[in-house]
DNA sequence: GGTCGAGTCCCACTGAATGGAACCATTCCT
DNA sequence: AGGAATGGTTCCATTCAGTGGGACTCGACC
């Protein structure tokens, strides 16, 4: 029975807070810094960190604390990303070589897209998106593609979070976004023209699961100058379709 | 106050046990199965899983429970793997194209090597090693390379675990292993001839951190038939050296 | 209908987690 | 050197969160 906006208390919640404080791990955090970020008393943090270090969830070198190996290990076992990645890597590589653009694969998690794989292409603008990173659903082609296959309840949930503008081109009007989603659903391609970053544009397509929902989305992105999404419609959609196919084949008894 | 060999109790420990039960996630576990694997009462597991699901550490689809997205996300933030990977990928790609073999990058964690990156080459035997997977130190070139730079206390710790034979060629004699480690340290190259799998051989070199310890190890591996480790000595050592160099450059204020 | 297995819920009991305060150890002033 | 700020750990009385046995529900199977 606590807390401001959230809910659940308990060690688990605390440990969660500690682990998540590492989202910007600026070369290691100290106990005090952690206490600050998590809002927990120093003594508590010290004790919990001790336990986590013992379990190799955290590593410690003097006062610098980092996320540990075990977290990495566990992360690699996560179902969705593993399956998707395995099926996607060859498809993504091909898409990259066809387009000469950066290729991304992501899964939607509420109002964010979580990046599952990144394939950079040296011939275009470097992307600073990292595997495991999050991108806002409403401001990316990736997000719009995935969302276009979601139920309207889910869409409304995303909209209810507010559409924060990241560039002057970000869609901030819910009505406009709803409209686009319909088009995207029908056309099978989402475009993001300078909506996420001022000099980057992209095109994305949803990867459909056998049940019709979006298992994820693939995108190609590059310099916004002279970017013509229509140009990438065919290969991008084809890649998404091929991926969906491989995915279905890889999932044996789906239910 | 519990447990067999281990120690620490508490929610945190229980949680840990639950998460780690997913090492062989055979397409999703149920509550009962988890209770079995962890040795915890069903009611406790049910409750904890509920909490973990709320925190997105686990995902649940009916009765099938999987590791969740958040674990993947966190895993990507882990310091060591992230730094190493970033520095290593280009180097590994080059090594692969030079040798036409599978290239692995791993970090030592006690008696295991944890695989940080895998680059497969279609032209040789496919490896079933996965990113995040563990390999025994004593039975792999990767492990021997890393261990050759460790303190003798660490070496003895590994030896004390017993040297389990994975093939008839696995080194099971501590004295023999100690001897090899010295050679490896001097020669800068470890060989693993059918020691891990009967039809695979490999060559590996330690990646040195500025403080002289092994930050990890790189290996090339392929079919054992006609494998000549000496042939890969130069490129493998060069790759390890280059990687060490990039790593040192990437670490700003090292201490 | 009866039985089995999976999962959830309830709730009285208790020991594990808590966190303020005191205590070290470093580092940085002046 | 003295002194003060910062980072970290340890102690310990208090209490509250987690526990887990058992009752209960739901569905599948015979």
Coordinates of C-alpha atoms (C1' of nucleotides) in Angstrom, one line a residue:
Chain A
X1 CA 0.0 0.0 0.0
X2 CA 2.1 2.7 -1.3
X3 CA 3.1 4.8 -3.7
X4 CA 2.6 8.0 -5.7
X5 CA 1.3 6.9 -9.1
X6 CA 2.5 3.4 -9.1
X7 CA 1.4 0.5 -6.9
X8 CA 3.1 -2.7 -5.8
X9 CA 5.6 -2.4 -3.1
X10 CA 8.0 -4.9 -1.7
X11 CA 11.6 -6.0 -2.3
X12 CA 10.7 -6.9 -5.8
X13 CA 9.6 -3.4 -6.6
X14 CA 12.7 -2.1 -5.0
X15 CA 15.0 -4.3 -6.9
X16 CA 13.2 -3.4 -10.0
X17 CA 13.8 0.2 -9.3
X18 CA 17.4 -0.4 -8.8
X19 CA 17.9 -2.4 -11.9
X20 CA 16.0 0.1 -13.9
X21 CA 18.1 3.0 -12.6
X22 CA 20.8 1.7 -15.0
X23 CA 19.0 2.9 -18.1
X24 CA 21.6 5.6 -18.4
X25 CA 24.5 3.9 -16.8
X26 CA 27.0 6.6 -17.2
X27 CA 30.0 4.4 -16.7
X28 CA 28.8 2.9 -13.4
X29 CA 26.7 4.2 -10.6
X30 CA 27.5 4.5 -6.9
X31 CA 25.3 3.6 -4.0
X32 CA 24.5 7.2 -3.3
X33 CA 23.6 7.9 -6.9
X34 CA 21.4 4.8 -6.9
X35 CA 19.7 5.9 -3.7
X36 CA 19.0 9.2 -5.3
X37 CA 17.6 7.8 -8.5
X38 CA 15.5 5.2 -6.8
X39 CA 14.3 7.3 -3.9
X40 CA 15.4 4.6 -1.5
X41 CA 17.4 5.1 1.6
X42 CA 21.1 4.5 1.3
X43 CA 21.2 1.6 3.7
X44 CA 18.5 -0.2 1.8
X45 CA 20.3 0.3 -1.4
X46 CA 23.5 -0.9 0.0
X47 CA 22.0 -4.1 1.3
X48 CA 20.1 -4.9 -1.9
X49 CA 23.0 -4.2 -4.1
X50 CA 25.0 -6.6 -2.0
X51 CA 22.4 -9.3 -2.7
X52 CA 22.2 -8.5 -6.4
X53 CA 26.0 -8.6 -6.7
X54 CA 26.1 -12.0 -5.0
X55 CA 23.6 -13.2 -7.6
X56 CA 25.7 -11.6 -10.4
X57 CA 22.8 -9.5 -11.4
X58 CA 25.1 -6.6 -10.7
X59 CA 28.8 -6.2 -10.9
X60 CA 30.9 -4.1 -8.8
X61 CA 34.3 -2.7 -9.2
X62 CA 35.2 -0.6 -6.2
X63 CA 32.4 2.0 -6.1
X64 CA 31.3 1.7 -9.7
X65 CA 28.3 -0.6 -10.0
X66 CA 27.1 -2.0 -13.4
X67 CA 24.5 -4.4 -14.6
X68 CA 26.0 -7.9 -14.5
X69 CA 26.5 -10.7 -16.9
X70 CA 23.6 -12.7 -15.6
X71 CA 21.2 -10.1 -16.7
X72 CA 22.6 -10.3 -20.2
X73 CA 22.3 -14.0 -20.2
X74 CA 18.8 -14.0 -19.0
X75 CA 17.9 -11.3 -21.5
X76 CA 19.1 -13.6 -24.3
X77 CA 16.6 -16.2 -23.2
X78 CA 13.5 -14.0 -23.5
X79 CA 11.1 -15.6 -25.8
X80 CA 9.8 -13.0 -28.2
X81 CA 13.1 -11.3 -29.0
X82 CA 14.8 -14.6 -29.5
X83 CA 12.3 -16.1 -31.9
X84 CA 12.0 -12.9 -33.8
X85 CA 15.7 -12.2 -34.1
X86 CA 16.5 -15.7 -35.2
X87 CA 13.9 -15.5 -38.0
X88 CA 14.7 -12.0 -38.9
X89 CA 18.4 -11.6 -39.2
X90 CA 18.7 -13.1 -42.7
X91 CA 15.6 -11.2 -43.9
X92 CA 17.0 -8.0 -42.5
X93 CA 20.3 -8.4 -44.1
X94 CA 18.7 -8.9 -47.5
X95 CA 16.5 -5.9 -47.0
X96 CA 19.5 -3.8 -46.1
X97 CA 21.4 -4.9 -49.2
X98 CA 18.4 -4.2 -51.3
X99 CA 17.8 -0.7 -50.0
X100 CA 21.2 0.5 -48.7
X101 CA 19.4 1.8 -45.6
X102 CA 19.5 1.0 -41.8
X103 CA 17.1 -1.8 -41.0
X104 CA 15.3 -2.0 -37.6
X105 CA 13.2 -4.7 -36.0
X106 CA 11.1 -3.8 -33.0
X107 CA 8.2 -5.1 -30.8
X108 CA 5.6 -2.9 -29.4
X109 CA 5.3 -2.7 -25.7
X110 CA 2.5 -0.3 -24.8
X111 CA 3.4 3.2 -26.0
X112 CA 6.9 2.2 -26.9
X113 CA 8.6 0.2 -29.5
X114 CA 11.4 -1.9 -28.1
X115 CA 14.2 -2.4 -30.6
X116 CA 15.1 -6.1 -31.1
X117 CA 17.7 -5.9 -33.8
X118 CA 19.5 -3.2 -35.6
X119 CA 21.4 -3.5 -38.9
X120 CA 23.3 -0.4 -39.9
X121 CA 24.3 0.5 -43.3
X122 CA 27.4 2.6 -43.7
X123 CA 26.1 4.3 -46.8
X124 CA 23.4 6.3 -45.1
X125 CA 22.9 8.3 -41.9
X126 CA 24.1 6.4 -38.8
X127 CA 21.3 5.7 -36.4
X128 CA 21.8 6.0 -32.7
X129 CA 19.1 3.5 -31.9
X130 CA 20.5 0.6 -29.9
X131 CA 19.2 -2.9 -29.5
X132 CA 17.0 -2.9 -26.5
X133 CA 16.3 0.8 -26.8
X134 CA 12.9 2.3 -26.8
X135 CA 11.2 4.5 -29.4
X136 CA 7.9 6.2 -29.0
X137 CA 5.1 4.5 -31.0
X138 CA 3.5 7.6 -32.3
X139 CA 6.6 9.2 -33.7
X140 CA 8.0 6.4 -35.7
X141 CA 7.0 4.5 -38.8
X142 CA 7.9 1.4 -36.9
X143 CA 5.4 2.2 -34.2
X144 CA 2.7 3.3 -36.6
X145 CA 3.1 0.1 -38.6
X146 CA 2.7 -2.1 -35.4
X147 CA -0.1 0.0 -34.1
X148 CA -2.1 -0.2 -37.3
X149 CA -2.7 -3.8 -36.5
X150 CA -3.8 -3.2 -32.9
X151 CA -7.3 -3.1 -31.5
X152 CA -8.8 0.3 -31.1
X153 CA -8.7 0.0 -27.4
X154 CA -4.9 -0.3 -27.6
X155 CA -4.8 2.6 -30.0
X156 CA -6.7 4.7 -27.6
X157 CA -4.4 3.7 -24.8
X158 CA -1.5 5.0 -26.8
X159 CA -3.3 8.2 -27.7
X160 CA -4.2 8.8 -24.1
X161 CA -0.6 9.1 -23.3
X162 CA -0.3 12.3 -25.2
X163 CA 1.6 12.7 -28.5
X164 CA 4.8 14.4 -27.7
X165 CA 6.4 16.2 -30.5
X166 CA 10.0 15.2 -31.2
X167 CA 10.3 17.3 -34.3
X168 CA 8.1 19.8 -36.0
X169 CA 6.9 17.0 -38.1
X170 CA 5.8 14.6 -35.3
X171 CA 2.1 13.8 -35.4
X172 CA 0.5 15.4 -32.4
X173 CA -3.1 15.3 -33.4
X174 CA -4.9 12.1 -32.3
X175 CA -7.4 12.4 -35.1
X176 CA -4.6 12.6 -37.7
X177 CA -2.9 9.6 -36.2
X178 CA -6.1 7.5 -36.3
X179 CA -6.6 8.5 -39.9
X180 CA -3.0 7.5 -40.8
X181 CA -3.4 4.1 -39.0
X182 CA -6.3 3.2 -41.2
X183 CA -4.4 4.0 -44.3
X184 CA -1.4 2.1 -43.1
X185 CA -3.4 -0.9 -42.3
X186 CA -4.8 -0.9 -45.8
X187 CA -1.6 0.1 -47.6
X188 CA 0.6 -2.2 -45.6
X189 CA 3.3 0.5 -45.3
X190 CA 3.9 3.2 -42.7
X191 CA 6.0 6.3 -43.5
X192 CA 7.8 8.5 -41.0
X193 CA 9.1 11.6 -42.6
X194 CA 11.2 13.6 -40.2
X195 CA 8.8 12.7 -37.4
X196 CA 11.3 11.2 -35.0
X197 CA 14.5 13.0 -36.0
X198 CA 14.6 16.1 -38.2
X199 CA 16.9 14.6 -40.7
X200 CA 15.8 11.0 -40.8
X201 CA 12.9 9.4 -42.7
X202 CA 11.7 5.9 -42.7
X203 CA 9.3 3.3 -44.0
X204 CA 8.0 0.4 -42.0
X205 CA 5.7 -2.6 -42.3
X206 CA 4.1 -4.7 -39.6
X207 CA 5.1 -8.3 -39.2
X208 CA 1.9 -10.3 -38.8
X209 CA 1.5 -13.2 -36.4
X210 CA -0.8 -16.0 -37.5
X211 CA -3.5 -14.6 -35.3
X212 CA -3.5 -11.3 -37.2
X213 CA -1.9 -9.3 -34.5
X214 CA 1.4 -7.6 -35.1
X215 CA 4.3 -9.7 -33.8
X216 CA 6.6 -6.7 -34.5
X217 CA 7.6 -4.3 -37.3
X218 CA 10.5 -3.8 -39.6
X219 CA 11.7 -0.5 -40.9
X220 CA 14.3 1.0 -43.3
X221 CA 15.6 4.4 -42.5
X222 CA 18.0 6.9 -43.8
X223 CA 18.7 10.5 -44.6
X224 CA 15.5 12.5 -45.1
X225 CA 16.8 14.4 -48.0
X226 CA 15.3 12.9 -51.1
X227 CA 13.8 10.0 -49.2
X228 CA 11.0 8.5 -51.2
X229 CA 9.0 6.0 -49.1
X230 CA 7.2 4.7 -52.1
X231 CA 10.5 3.6 -53.4
X232 CA 10.9 1.2 -50.6
X233 CA 7.3 0.0 -50.4
X234 CA 7.9 -3.3 -52.3
X235 CA 11.0 -4.5 -50.5
X236 CA 9.9 -3.5 -47.1
X237 CA 6.5 -5.2 -47.4
X238 CA 8.1 -8.2 -48.9
X239 CA 10.6 -8.5 -46.1
X240 CA 7.8 -8.2 -43.5
X241 CA 5.8 -10.8 -45.2
X242 CA 8.7 -13.2 -45.6
X243 CA 9.5 -12.7 -41.9
X244 CA 6.0 -13.4 -40.9
X245 CA 6.1 -16.5 -43.0
X246 CA 9.4 -17.8 -41.4
X247 CA 7.9 -17.0 -38.0
X248 CA 4.8 -19.0 -38.6
X249 CA 7.0 -21.9 -39.8
X250 CA 9.2 -21.7 -36.8
X251 CA 6.3 -21.8 -34.3
X252 CA 5.3 -25.5 -34.3
X253 CA 2.0 -26.0 -32.5
X254 CA 1.0 -22.4 -32.3
X255 CA -2.3 -23.3 -30.4
Chain B
X1 CA 18.2 -19.8 6.9
X2 CA 18.2 -22.1 4.1
X3 CA 19.5 -23.8 1.6
X4 CA 21.6 -26.8 0.5
X5 CA 24.9 -25.5 -0.8
X6 CA 23.8 -21.9 -1.4
X7 CA 22.9 -19.3 1.2
X8 CA 20.9 -16.0 0.9
X9 CA 17.2 -16.3 1.3
X10 CA 14.5 -13.8 0.8
X11 CA 12.2 -12.8 -1.9
X12 CA 15.1 -11.8 -4.0
X13 CA 16.5 -15.2 -3.9
X14 CA 13.2 -16.7 -4.8
X15 CA 12.8 -14.4 -7.6
X16 CA 16.2 -15.2 -8.9
X17 CA 15.3 -18.9 -8.8
X18 CA 12.2 -18.3 -10.8
X19 CA 13.9 -16.3 -13.5
X20 CA 16.7 -18.8 -13.7
X21 CA 14.3 -21.7 -14.1
X22 CA 13.9 -20.4 -17.6
X23 CA 17.3 -21.6 -18.8
X24 CA 15.6 -24.3 -20.7
X25 CA 12.3 -22.6 -21.5
X26 CA 10.7 -25.4 -23.5
X27 CA 8.1 -23.2 -25.1
X28 CA 6.8 -21.7 -21.9
X29 CA 6.5 -23.0 -18.3
X30 CA 3.5 -23.3 -16.1
X31 CA 3.2 -22.5 -12.4
X32 CA 3.4 -26.1 -11.4
X33 CA 6.4 -26.7 -13.5
X34 CA 8.1 -23.7 -12.0
X35 CA 7.2 -24.7 -8.5
X36 CA 8.8 -28.0 -9.3
X37 CA 12.0 -26.6 -10.8
X38 CA 12.5 -24.0 -8.1
X39 CA 11.4 -26.1 -5.1
X40 CA 9.0 -23.4 -4.0
X41 CA 5.4 -23.9 -3.0
X42 CA 2.9 -23.3 -5.8
X43 CA 1.1 -20.5 -4.0
X44 CA 4.3 -18.6 -3.6
X45 CA 5.3 -19.1 -7.2
X46 CA 1.8 -18.0 -8.3
X47 CA 2.1 -14.8 -6.3
X48 CA 5.6 -14.0 -7.4
X49 CA 4.9 -14.7 -11.0
X50 CA 2.0 -12.3 -10.8
X51 CA 4.3 -9.6 -9.5
X52 CA 7.0 -10.3 -12.1
X53 CA 4.4 -10.2 -14.9
X54 CA 3.2 -6.9 -13.7
X55 CA 6.7 -5.6 -14.0
X56 CA 7.1 -7.2 -17.4
X57 CA 9.9 -9.4 -16.3
X58 CA 7.7 -12.3 -17.3
X59 CA 5.1 -12.6 -19.9
X60 CA 2.1 -14.8 -19.7
X61 CA -0.2 -16.2 -22.3
X62 CA -2.7 -18.4 -20.6
X63 CA -0.7 -20.8 -18.7
X64 CA 2.5 -20.5 -20.7
X65 CA 5.0 -18.2 -18.9
X66 CA 8.0 -16.8 -20.7
X67 CA 10.8 -14.4 -19.8
X68 CA 9.6 -10.9 -20.7
X69 CA 10.7 -8.0 -22.8
X70 CA 12.1 -6.0 -19.9
X71 CA 14.6 -8.7 -19.1
X72 CA 15.8 -8.4 -22.7
X73 CA 16.0 -4.7 -22.4
X74 CA 18.0 -4.7 -19.2
X75 CA 20.3 -7.4 -20.6
X76 CA 21.2 -5.0 -23.4
X77 CA 22.4 -2.5 -20.9
X78 CA 24.9 -4.7 -19.2
X79 CA 28.2 -3.0 -19.3
X80 CA 30.7 -5.6 -20.2
X81 CA 28.8 -7.3 -23.1
X82 CA 27.8 -4.0 -24.5
X83 CA 31.2 -2.5 -24.6
X84 CA 32.8 -5.6 -25.9
X85 CA 30.3 -6.2 -28.6
X86 CA 30.4 -2.7 -29.9
X87 CA 34.1 -2.8 -30.2
X88 CA 34.2 -6.4 -31.5
X89 CA 31.6 -6.7 -34.2
X90 CA 33.7 -5.1 -37.0
X91 CA 36.8 -7.0 -35.9
X92 CA 34.9 -10.2 -35.8
X93 CA 33.4 -9.7 -39.2
X94 CA 36.8 -9.2 -40.7
X95 CA 38.2 -12.2 -38.9
X96 CA 35.4 -14.3 -40.3
X97 CA 35.9 -13.2 -43.8
X98 CA 39.7 -13.8 -43.5
X99 CA 39.2 -17.3 -42.2
X100 CA 35.8 -18.5 -43.4
X101 CA 35.1 -19.9 -40.0
X102 CA 32.6 -19.2 -37.2
X103 CA 33.8 -16.5 -34.9
X104 CA 32.9 -16.3 -31.2
X105 CA 33.4 -13.7 -28.5
X106 CA 33.0 -14.7 -24.9
X107 CA 33.7 -13.5 -21.4
X108 CA 34.8 -15.7 -18.6
X109 CA 32.5 -16.1 -15.6
X110 CA 34.1 -18.5 -13.1
X111 CA 34.2 -21.9 -14.7
X112 CA 32.2 -20.9 -17.7
X113 CA 32.6 -18.8 -20.7
X114 CA 29.6 -16.7 -21.5
X115 CA 29.1 -16.1 -25.1
X116 CA 28.7 -12.4 -26.0
X117 CA 28.5 -12.5 -29.8
X118 CA 28.4 -15.2 -32.5
X119 CA 29.2 -14.8 -36.1
X120 CA 28.4 -17.8 -38.2
X121 CA 30.0 -18.6 -41.5
X122 CA 27.9 -20.7 -43.8
X123 CA 30.9 -22.3 -45.4
X124 CA 31.8 -24.3 -42.3
X125 CA 30.1 -26.5 -39.7
X126 CA 27.2 -24.6 -38.1
X127 CA 27.7 -23.9 -34.4
X128 CA 24.8 -24.3 -32.0
X129 CA 26.3 -21.9 -29.6
X130 CA 24.0 -19.1 -28.8
X131 CA 24.6 -15.6 -27.7
X132 CA 24.2 -15.7 -23.9
X133 CA 25.0 -19.3 -23.8
X134 CA 27.7 -20.9 -21.5
X135 CA 30.6 -23.1 -22.4
X136 CA 32.9 -24.8 -20.0
X137 CA 36.3 -23.1 -19.6
X138 CA 38.4 -26.1 -19.6
X139 CA 37.0 -27.7 -22.7
X140 CA 37.2 -24.8 -25.2
X141 CA 40.0 -22.9 -26.8
X142 CA 38.0 -19.8 -25.8
X143 CA 38.2 -20.7 -22.2
X144 CA 41.8 -21.8 -22.2
X145 CA 42.8 -18.5 -23.9
X146 CA 40.9 -16.5 -21.2
X147 CA 42.2 -18.6 -18.4
X148 CA 45.8 -18.3 -19.5
X149 CA 45.7 -14.7 -18.4
X150 CA 44.1 -15.4 -15.0
X151 CA 45.8 -15.6 -11.6
X152 CA 46.8 -19.0 -10.4
X153 CA 44.2 -18.8 -7.7
X154 CA 41.6 -18.5 -10.4
X155 CA 43.0 -21.3 -12.4
X156 CA 42.9 -23.5 -9.3
X157 CA 39.4 -22.6 -8.7
X158 CA 38.5 -23.8 -12.2
X159 CA 40.4 -26.9 -11.7
X160 CA 38.8 -27.6 -8.4
X161 CA 35.5 -27.9 -10.2
X162 CA 36.6 -31.0 -11.9
X163 CA 37.4 -31.3 -15.6
X164 CA 34.4 -33.1 -17.1
X165 CA 35.1 -34.8 -20.4
X166 CA 32.8 -33.8 -23.2
X167 CA 34.6 -35.8 -25.9
X168 CA 37.5 -38.3 -25.7
X169 CA 39.8 -35.3 -26.5
X170 CA 38.7 -33.1 -23.6
X171 CA 41.6 -32.3 -21.2
X172 CA 40.7 -34.0 -17.9
X173 CA 44.1 -33.9 -16.3
X174 CA 44.7 -30.7 -14.2
X175 CA 48.5 -31.0 -14.7
X176 CA 48.1 -31.1 -18.5
X177 CA 45.8 -28.1 -18.4
X178 CA 48.2 -26.1 -16.3
X179 CA 51.0 -27.0 -18.7
X180 CA 48.9 -25.9 -21.7
X181 CA 47.9 -22.6 -20.1
X182 CA 51.6 -21.6 -19.8
X183 CA 52.2 -22.4 -23.4
X184 CA 49.1 -20.5 -24.4
X185 CA 50.1 -17.5 -22.4
X186 CA 53.4 -17.4 -24.1
X187 CA 52.3 -18.3 -27.6
X188 CA 49.2 -16.1 -27.5
X189 CA 47.0 -18.8 -29.0
X190 CA 44.9 -21.5 -27.6
X191 CA 43.9 -24.6 -29.6
X192 CA 40.9 -26.8 -29.0
X193 CA 41.0 -29.9 -31.1
X194 CA 37.8 -31.9 -30.8
X195 CA 37.8 -31.1 -27.1
X196 CA 34.3 -29.6 -26.9
X197 CA 32.6 -31.4 -29.8
X198 CA 34.0 -34.4 -31.6
X199 CA 33.9 -32.8 -35.0
X200 CA 34.8 -29.3 -34.2
X201 CA 38.2 -27.7 -33.7
X202 CA 39.0 -24.1 -32.9
X203 CA 41.7 -21.6 -32.2
X204 CA 41.4 -18.7 -29.7
X205 CA 43.2 -15.7 -28.3
X206 CA 42.7 -13.7 -25.2
X207 CA 41.6 -10.1 -25.5
X208 CA 43.7 -8.2 -23.0
X209 CA 42.4 -5.3 -20.9
X210 CA 44.8 -2.5 -20.1
X211 CA 45.4 -3.9 -16.7
X212 CA 46.7 -7.2 -18.2
X213 CA 43.7 -9.3 -17.3
X214 CA 41.6 -11.0 -20.0
X215 CA 38.6 -8.9 -20.9
X216 CA 37.4 -11.8 -23.0
X217 CA 38.5 -14.1 -25.8
X218 CA 37.8 -14.5 -29.5
X219 CA 37.8 -17.8 -31.3
X220 CA 37.5 -19.2 -34.8
X221 CA 36.0 -22.6 -35.2
X222 CA 35.1 -25.1 -37.9
X223 CA 35.1 -28.7 -39.0
X224 CA 37.8 -30.7 -37.3
X225 CA 38.8 -32.5 -40.4
X226 CA 41.9 -30.9 -41.7
X227 CA 41.8 -28.1 -39.2
X228 CA 45.2 -26.6 -38.8
X229 CA 45.3 -24.1 -35.9
X230 CA 48.7 -22.8 -36.9
X231 CA 47.1 -21.6 -40.0
X232 CA 44.8 -19.2 -38.1
X233 CA 47.4 -18.1 -35.5
X234 CA 48.1 -14.8 -37.3
X235 CA 44.6 -13.6 -38.0
X236 CA 43.2 -14.7 -34.7
X237 CA 45.9 -13.0 -32.6
X238 CA 45.7 -9.9 -34.7
X239 CA 42.0 -9.7 -34.2
X240 CA 42.4 -10.1 -30.5
X241 CA 45.0 -7.4 -30.4
X242 CA 43.0 -5.0 -32.6
X243 CA 40.0 -5.6 -30.3
X244 CA 42.0 -4.9 -27.2
X245 CA 43.2 -1.8 -28.8
X246 CA 39.7 -0.6 -29.7
X247 CA 38.6 -1.4 -26.2
X248 CA 41.3 0.6 -24.6
X249 CA 40.5 3.5 -26.9
X250 CA 36.8 3.3 -26.0
X251 CA 37.4 3.4 -22.3
X252 CA 38.0 7.0 -21.5
X253 CA 39.4 7.4 -18.0
X254 CA 40.1 3.9 -17.3
X255 CA 41.5 4.7 -13.8
Chain C
dG1 C1' -20.8 -37.9 -12.2
dG2 C1' -16.0 -38.5 -10.4
dT3 C1' -11.2 -37.6 -10.6
dC4 C1' -7.1 -35.4 -11.7
dG5 C1' -4.1 -31.5 -12.5
dA6 C1' -3.4 -26.6 -12.9
dG7 C1' -4.0 -22.2 -10.9
dT8 C1' -5.8 -18.9 -7.6
dC9 C1' -7.2 -17.1 -3.1
dC10 C1' -7.4 -16.7 1.9
dC11 C1' -5.4 -15.4 6.2
dA12 C1' -3.1 -16.2 10.7
dC13 C1' 1.7 -16.4 11.7
dT14 C1' 6.5 -14.9 11.8
dG15 C1' 10.9 -13.8 10.4
dA16 C1' 12.8 -11.1 6.8
dA17 C1' 13.4 -6.5 5.2
dT18 C1' 13.5 -1.9 6.8
dG19 C1' 15.8 2.6 7.6
dG20 C1' 17.5 6.0 11.0
dA21 C1' 21.6 6.7 13.2
dA22 C1' 26.2 5.9 14.3
dC23 C1' 30.4 4.6 12.2
dC24 C1' 34.4 4.2 8.8
dA25 C1' 37.2 5.6 4.8
dT26 C1' 38.4 8.9 1.2
dT27 C1' 38.9 12.9 -0.9
dC28 C1' 39.1 17.7 -1.1
dC29 C1' 39.7 22.0 0.8
dT30 C1' 42.4 25.9 3.0
Chain D
dA1 C1' 47.8 19.2 9.4
dG2 C1' 42.9 20.0 10.8
dG3 C1' 38.3 19.9 9.2
dA4 C1' 34.4 19.0 6.3
dA5 C1' 32.1 16.9 2.7
dT6 C1' 31.0 12.8 0.2
dG7 C1' 30.5 7.8 -0.4
dG8 C1' 29.7 3.4 1.8
dT9 C1' 28.7 0.0 5.5
dT10 C1' 27.0 -1.8 9.9
dC11 C1' 23.7 -2.1 13.8
dC12 C1' 19.5 -3.2 15.7
dA13 C1' 14.7 -2.5 17.4
dT14 C1' 10.4 -2.3 14.9
dT15 C1' 6.9 -3.9 11.9
dC16 C1' 5.1 -5.1 7.9
dA17 C1' 5.6 -7.8 3.8
dG18 C1' 6.0 -12.4 2.3
dT19 C1' 4.8 -16.9 3.5
dG20 C1' 2.6 -21.3 2.6
dG21 C1' -0.9 -24.9 4.0
dG22 C1' -5.2 -25.6 2.7
dA23 C1' -9.6 -24.6 0.7
dC24 C1' -11.5 -23.4 -3.6
dT25 C1' -12.3 -22.9 -8.8
dC26 C1' -12.0 -24.3 -13.5
dG27 C1' -11.4 -27.4 -17.2
dA28 C1' -10.1 -31.8 -19.2
dC29 C1' -10.6 -36.4 -19.5
dC30 C1' -12.8 -41.1 -18.7

